PDB file of C-alpha atoms in Angstrom:
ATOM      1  CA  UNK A  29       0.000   0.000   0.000  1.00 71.00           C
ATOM      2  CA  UNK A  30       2.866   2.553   1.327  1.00 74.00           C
ATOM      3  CA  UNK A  31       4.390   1.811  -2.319  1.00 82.00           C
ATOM      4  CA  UNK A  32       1.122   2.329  -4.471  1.00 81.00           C
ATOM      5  CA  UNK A  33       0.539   5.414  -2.483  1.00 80.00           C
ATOM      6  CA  UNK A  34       4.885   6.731  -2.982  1.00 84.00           C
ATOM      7  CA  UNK A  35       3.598   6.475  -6.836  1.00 85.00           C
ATOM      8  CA  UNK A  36       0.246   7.905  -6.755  1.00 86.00           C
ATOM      9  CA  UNK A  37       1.081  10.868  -4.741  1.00 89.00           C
ATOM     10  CA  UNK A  38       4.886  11.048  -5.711  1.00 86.00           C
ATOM     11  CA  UNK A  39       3.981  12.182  -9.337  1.00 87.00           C
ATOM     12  CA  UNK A  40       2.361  15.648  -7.641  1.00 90.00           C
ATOM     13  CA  UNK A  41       5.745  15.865  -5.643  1.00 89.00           C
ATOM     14  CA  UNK A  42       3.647  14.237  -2.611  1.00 92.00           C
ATOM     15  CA  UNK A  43       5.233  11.387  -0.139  1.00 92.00           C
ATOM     16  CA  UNK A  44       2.790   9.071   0.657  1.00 89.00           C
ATOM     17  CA  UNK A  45       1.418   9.982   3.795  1.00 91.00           C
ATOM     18  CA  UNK A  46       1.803  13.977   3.798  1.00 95.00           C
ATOM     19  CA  UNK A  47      -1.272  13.865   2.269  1.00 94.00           C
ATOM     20  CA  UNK A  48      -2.868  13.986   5.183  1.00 95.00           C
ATOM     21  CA  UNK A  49      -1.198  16.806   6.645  1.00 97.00           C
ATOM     22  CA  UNK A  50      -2.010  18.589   3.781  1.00 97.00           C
ATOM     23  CA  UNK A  51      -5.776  17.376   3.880  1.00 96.00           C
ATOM     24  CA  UNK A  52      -5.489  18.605   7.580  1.00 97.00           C
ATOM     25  CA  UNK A  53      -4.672  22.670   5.905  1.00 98.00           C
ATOM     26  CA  UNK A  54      -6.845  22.346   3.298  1.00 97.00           C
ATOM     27  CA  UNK A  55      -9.813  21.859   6.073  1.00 96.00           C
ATOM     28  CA  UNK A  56      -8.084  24.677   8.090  1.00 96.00           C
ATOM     29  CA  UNK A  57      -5.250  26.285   6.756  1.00 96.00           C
ATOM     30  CA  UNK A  58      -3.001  28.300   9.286  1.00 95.00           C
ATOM     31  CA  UNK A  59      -3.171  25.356  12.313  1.00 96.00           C
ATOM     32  CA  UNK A  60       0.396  24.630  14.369  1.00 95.00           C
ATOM     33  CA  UNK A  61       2.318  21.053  13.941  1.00 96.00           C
ATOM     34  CA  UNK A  62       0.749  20.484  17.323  1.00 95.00           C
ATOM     35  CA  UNK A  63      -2.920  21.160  15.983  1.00 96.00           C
ATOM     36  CA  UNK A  64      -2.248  19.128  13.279  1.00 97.00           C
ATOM     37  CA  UNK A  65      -0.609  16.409  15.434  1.00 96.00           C
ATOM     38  CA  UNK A  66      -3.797  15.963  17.678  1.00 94.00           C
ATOM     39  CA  UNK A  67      -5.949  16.122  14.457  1.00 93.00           C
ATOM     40  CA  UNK A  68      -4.162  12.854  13.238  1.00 92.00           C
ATOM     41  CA  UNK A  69      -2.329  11.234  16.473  1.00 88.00           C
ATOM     42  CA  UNK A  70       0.537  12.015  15.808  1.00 92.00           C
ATOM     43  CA  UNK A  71       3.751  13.499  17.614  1.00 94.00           C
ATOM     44  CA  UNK A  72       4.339  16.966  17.361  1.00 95.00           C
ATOM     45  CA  UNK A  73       7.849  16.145  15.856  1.00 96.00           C
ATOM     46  CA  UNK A  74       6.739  13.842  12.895  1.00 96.00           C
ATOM     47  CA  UNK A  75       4.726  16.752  12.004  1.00 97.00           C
ATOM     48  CA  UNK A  76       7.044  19.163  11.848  1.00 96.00           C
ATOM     49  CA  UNK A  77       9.418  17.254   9.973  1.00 97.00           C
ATOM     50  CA  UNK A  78       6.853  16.406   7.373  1.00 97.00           C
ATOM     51  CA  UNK A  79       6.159  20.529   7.922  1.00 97.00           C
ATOM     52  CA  UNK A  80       9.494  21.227   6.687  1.00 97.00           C
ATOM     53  CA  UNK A  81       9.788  18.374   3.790  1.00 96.00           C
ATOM     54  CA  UNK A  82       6.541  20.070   1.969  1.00 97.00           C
ATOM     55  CA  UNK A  83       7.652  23.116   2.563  1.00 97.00           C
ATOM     56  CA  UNK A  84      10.875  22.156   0.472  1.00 96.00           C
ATOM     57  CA  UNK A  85       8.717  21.097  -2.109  1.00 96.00           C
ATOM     58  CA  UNK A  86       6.823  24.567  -2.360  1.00 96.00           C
ATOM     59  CA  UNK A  87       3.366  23.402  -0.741  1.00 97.00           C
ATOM     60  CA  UNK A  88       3.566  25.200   2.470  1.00 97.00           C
ATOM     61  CA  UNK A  89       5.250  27.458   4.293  1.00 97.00           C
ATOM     62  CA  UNK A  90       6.295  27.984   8.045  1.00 95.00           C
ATOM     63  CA  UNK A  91       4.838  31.464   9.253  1.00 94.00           C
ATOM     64  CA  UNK A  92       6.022  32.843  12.705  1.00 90.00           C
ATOM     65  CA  UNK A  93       4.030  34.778  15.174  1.00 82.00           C
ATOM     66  CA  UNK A  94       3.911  38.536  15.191  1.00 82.00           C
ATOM     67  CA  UNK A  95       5.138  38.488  18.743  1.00 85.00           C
ATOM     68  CA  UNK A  96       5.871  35.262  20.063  1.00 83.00           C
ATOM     69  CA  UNK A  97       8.775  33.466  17.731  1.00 82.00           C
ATOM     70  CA  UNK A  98       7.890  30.417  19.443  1.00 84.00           C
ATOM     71  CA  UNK A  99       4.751  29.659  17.840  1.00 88.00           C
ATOM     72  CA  UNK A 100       4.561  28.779  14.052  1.00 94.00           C
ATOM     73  CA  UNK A 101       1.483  28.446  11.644  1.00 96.00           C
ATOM     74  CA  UNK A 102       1.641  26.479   8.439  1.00 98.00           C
ATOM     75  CA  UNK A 103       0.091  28.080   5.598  1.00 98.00           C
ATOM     76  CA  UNK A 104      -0.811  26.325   1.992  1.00 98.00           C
ATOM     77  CA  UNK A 105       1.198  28.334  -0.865  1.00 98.00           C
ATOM     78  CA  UNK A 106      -0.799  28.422  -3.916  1.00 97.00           C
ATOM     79  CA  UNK A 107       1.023  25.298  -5.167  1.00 96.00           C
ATOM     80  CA  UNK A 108      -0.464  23.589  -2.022  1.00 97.00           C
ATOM     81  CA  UNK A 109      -3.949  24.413  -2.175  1.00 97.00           C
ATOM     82  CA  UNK A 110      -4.132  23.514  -5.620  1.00 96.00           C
ATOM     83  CA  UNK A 111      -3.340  20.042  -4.816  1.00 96.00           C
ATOM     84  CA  UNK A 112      -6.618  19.654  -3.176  1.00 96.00           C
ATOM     85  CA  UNK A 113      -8.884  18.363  -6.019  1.00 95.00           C
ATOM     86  CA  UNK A 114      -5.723  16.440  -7.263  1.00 95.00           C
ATOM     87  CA  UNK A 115      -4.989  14.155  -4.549  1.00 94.00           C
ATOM     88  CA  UNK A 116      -8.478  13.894  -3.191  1.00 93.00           C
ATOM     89  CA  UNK A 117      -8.773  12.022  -6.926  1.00 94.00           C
ATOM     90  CA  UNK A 118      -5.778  10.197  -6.324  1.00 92.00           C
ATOM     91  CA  UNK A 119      -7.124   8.989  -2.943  1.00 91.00           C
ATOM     92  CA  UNK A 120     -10.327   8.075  -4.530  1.00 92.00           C
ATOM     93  CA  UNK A 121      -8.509   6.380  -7.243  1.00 91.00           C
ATOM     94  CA  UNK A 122      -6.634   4.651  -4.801  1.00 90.00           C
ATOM     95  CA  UNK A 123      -8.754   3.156  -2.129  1.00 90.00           C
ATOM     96  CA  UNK A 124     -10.569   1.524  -5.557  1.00 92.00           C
ATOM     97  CA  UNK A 125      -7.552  -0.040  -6.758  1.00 91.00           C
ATOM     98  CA  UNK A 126      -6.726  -1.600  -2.864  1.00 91.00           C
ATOM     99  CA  UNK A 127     -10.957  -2.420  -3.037  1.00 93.00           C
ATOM    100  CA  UNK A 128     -11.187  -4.442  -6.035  1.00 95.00           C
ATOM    101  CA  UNK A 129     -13.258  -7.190  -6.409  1.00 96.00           C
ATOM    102  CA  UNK A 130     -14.265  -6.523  -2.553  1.00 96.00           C
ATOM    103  CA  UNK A 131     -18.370  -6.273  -2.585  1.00 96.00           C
ATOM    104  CA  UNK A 132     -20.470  -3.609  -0.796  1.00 94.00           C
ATOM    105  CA  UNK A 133     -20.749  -5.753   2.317  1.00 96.00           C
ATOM    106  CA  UNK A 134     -17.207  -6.991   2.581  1.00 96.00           C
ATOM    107  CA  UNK A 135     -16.243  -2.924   2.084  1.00 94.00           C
ATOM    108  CA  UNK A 136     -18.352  -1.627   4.806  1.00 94.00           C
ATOM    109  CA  UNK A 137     -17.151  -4.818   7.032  1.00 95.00           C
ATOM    110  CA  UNK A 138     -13.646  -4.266   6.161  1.00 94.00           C
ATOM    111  CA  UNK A 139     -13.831  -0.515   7.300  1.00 91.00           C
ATOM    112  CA  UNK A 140     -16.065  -1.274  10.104  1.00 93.00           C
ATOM    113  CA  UNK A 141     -13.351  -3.853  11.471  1.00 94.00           C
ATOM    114  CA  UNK A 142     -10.442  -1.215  11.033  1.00 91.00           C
ATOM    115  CA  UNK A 143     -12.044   1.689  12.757  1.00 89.00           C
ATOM    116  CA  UNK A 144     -12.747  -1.116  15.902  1.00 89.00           C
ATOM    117  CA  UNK A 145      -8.869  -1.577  15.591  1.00 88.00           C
ATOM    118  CA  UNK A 146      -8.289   1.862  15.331  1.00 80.00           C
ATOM    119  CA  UNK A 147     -10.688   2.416  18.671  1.00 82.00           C
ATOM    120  CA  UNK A 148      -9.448  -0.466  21.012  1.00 82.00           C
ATOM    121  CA  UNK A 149      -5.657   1.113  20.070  1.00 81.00           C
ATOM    122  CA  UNK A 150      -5.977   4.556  20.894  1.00 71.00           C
ATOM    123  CA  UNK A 151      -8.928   4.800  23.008  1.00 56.00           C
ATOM    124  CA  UNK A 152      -8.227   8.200  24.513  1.00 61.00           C
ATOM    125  CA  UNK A 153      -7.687  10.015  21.488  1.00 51.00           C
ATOM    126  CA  UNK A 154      -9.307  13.623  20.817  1.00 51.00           C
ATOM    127  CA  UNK A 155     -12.437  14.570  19.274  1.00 47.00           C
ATOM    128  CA  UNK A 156     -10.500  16.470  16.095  1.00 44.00           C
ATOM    129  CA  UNK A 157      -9.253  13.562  15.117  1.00 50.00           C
ATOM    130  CA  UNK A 158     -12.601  12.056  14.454  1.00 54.00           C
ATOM    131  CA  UNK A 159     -12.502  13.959  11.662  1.00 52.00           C
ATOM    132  CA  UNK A 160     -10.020  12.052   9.769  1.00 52.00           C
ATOM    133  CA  UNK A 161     -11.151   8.444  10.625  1.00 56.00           C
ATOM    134  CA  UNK A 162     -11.731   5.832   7.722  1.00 55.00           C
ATOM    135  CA  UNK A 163     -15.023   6.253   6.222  1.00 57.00           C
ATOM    136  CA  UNK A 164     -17.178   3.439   4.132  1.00 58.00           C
ATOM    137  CA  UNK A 165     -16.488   2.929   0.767  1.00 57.00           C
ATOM    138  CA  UNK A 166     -19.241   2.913  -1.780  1.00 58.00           C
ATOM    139  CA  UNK A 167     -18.811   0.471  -4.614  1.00 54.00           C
TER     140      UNK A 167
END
C-alpha cells in the first residue's frame, strides 16, 4: 500500500502519507504542527518534519508569530492548495484499486473492522481527530 501510495502521490511531488497533513490545511489552513498532530495522532515532531519536507517542495510554508517566535502556523502556498482536487482524486482512485473485487458488504465490514482496531488502540484520542477516521467505501 505505502508503495502504491509513494507512486500515486509522488507524481504531484507528494510522499505518501503527507497527504494527510495537507488534507489537515486544506480543512483549516493556518493550524500549528501540534494542531495538526492531535488532528491525526501524531507526535508533534513527525509533524514538523513532514512541515518542513513540503515546505521544500513549495506546498507550504512555516509562518512565525507577530510576537511570540515560538509559535509557528503552516500556511498552503498556492502550489499547495491547488493540490486539493488532485490528490483527493488520487485517494479516490486509490482506495478503488486496494478495493477491487471486494463487494459492498465486505467494504463496509472491512472498514467497520479497522475503525474497531483503530478504537481499542488509541482509546483516549481527541475529538479532532474524528474527523479524519476511515469512512465506508461505496462500490
Amino acid at each position: 500500500m505505502f508503495d502504491a501510495g509513494e507512486r500515486i502521490f509522488g507524481a504531484h511531488g507528494v510522499r505518501s502519507g503527507q497527504q494527510f497533513v495537507l488534507r489537515c490545511l486544506w480543512d483549516e489552513d493556518g493550524l500549528s504542527p501540534g494542531e495538526v498532530a492531535r488532528r491525526l495522532n501524531l507526535a508533534t515532531p513527525t509533524v514538523t518534519r513532514t512541515a518542513d519536507r513540503l515546505a521544500v517542495a513549495g506546498l507550504l510554508r512555516r509562518e512565525r508569530h507577530d510576537t511570540d517566535a515560538r509559535l509557528v502556523r503552516l500556511r498552503l502556498t498556492v502550489e499547495g492548495r491547488r493540490l486539493e482536487s488532485v490528490i483527493a482524486q488520487e485517494m479516490k482512485r486509490l482506495t478503488e484499486e486496494a478495493l477491487a473485487g471486494f463487494s459492498s458488504k465486505e467494504r463496509f465490514l472491512l472498514i467497520a473492522s479497522l475503525q474497531r482496531i483503530h478504537q481499542n488502540l488509541a482509546p483516549t484520542r481527541n475529538e479532532q481527530s474524528e474527523r479524519y477516521r476511515l469512512r465506508p467505501v461505496s462500490g
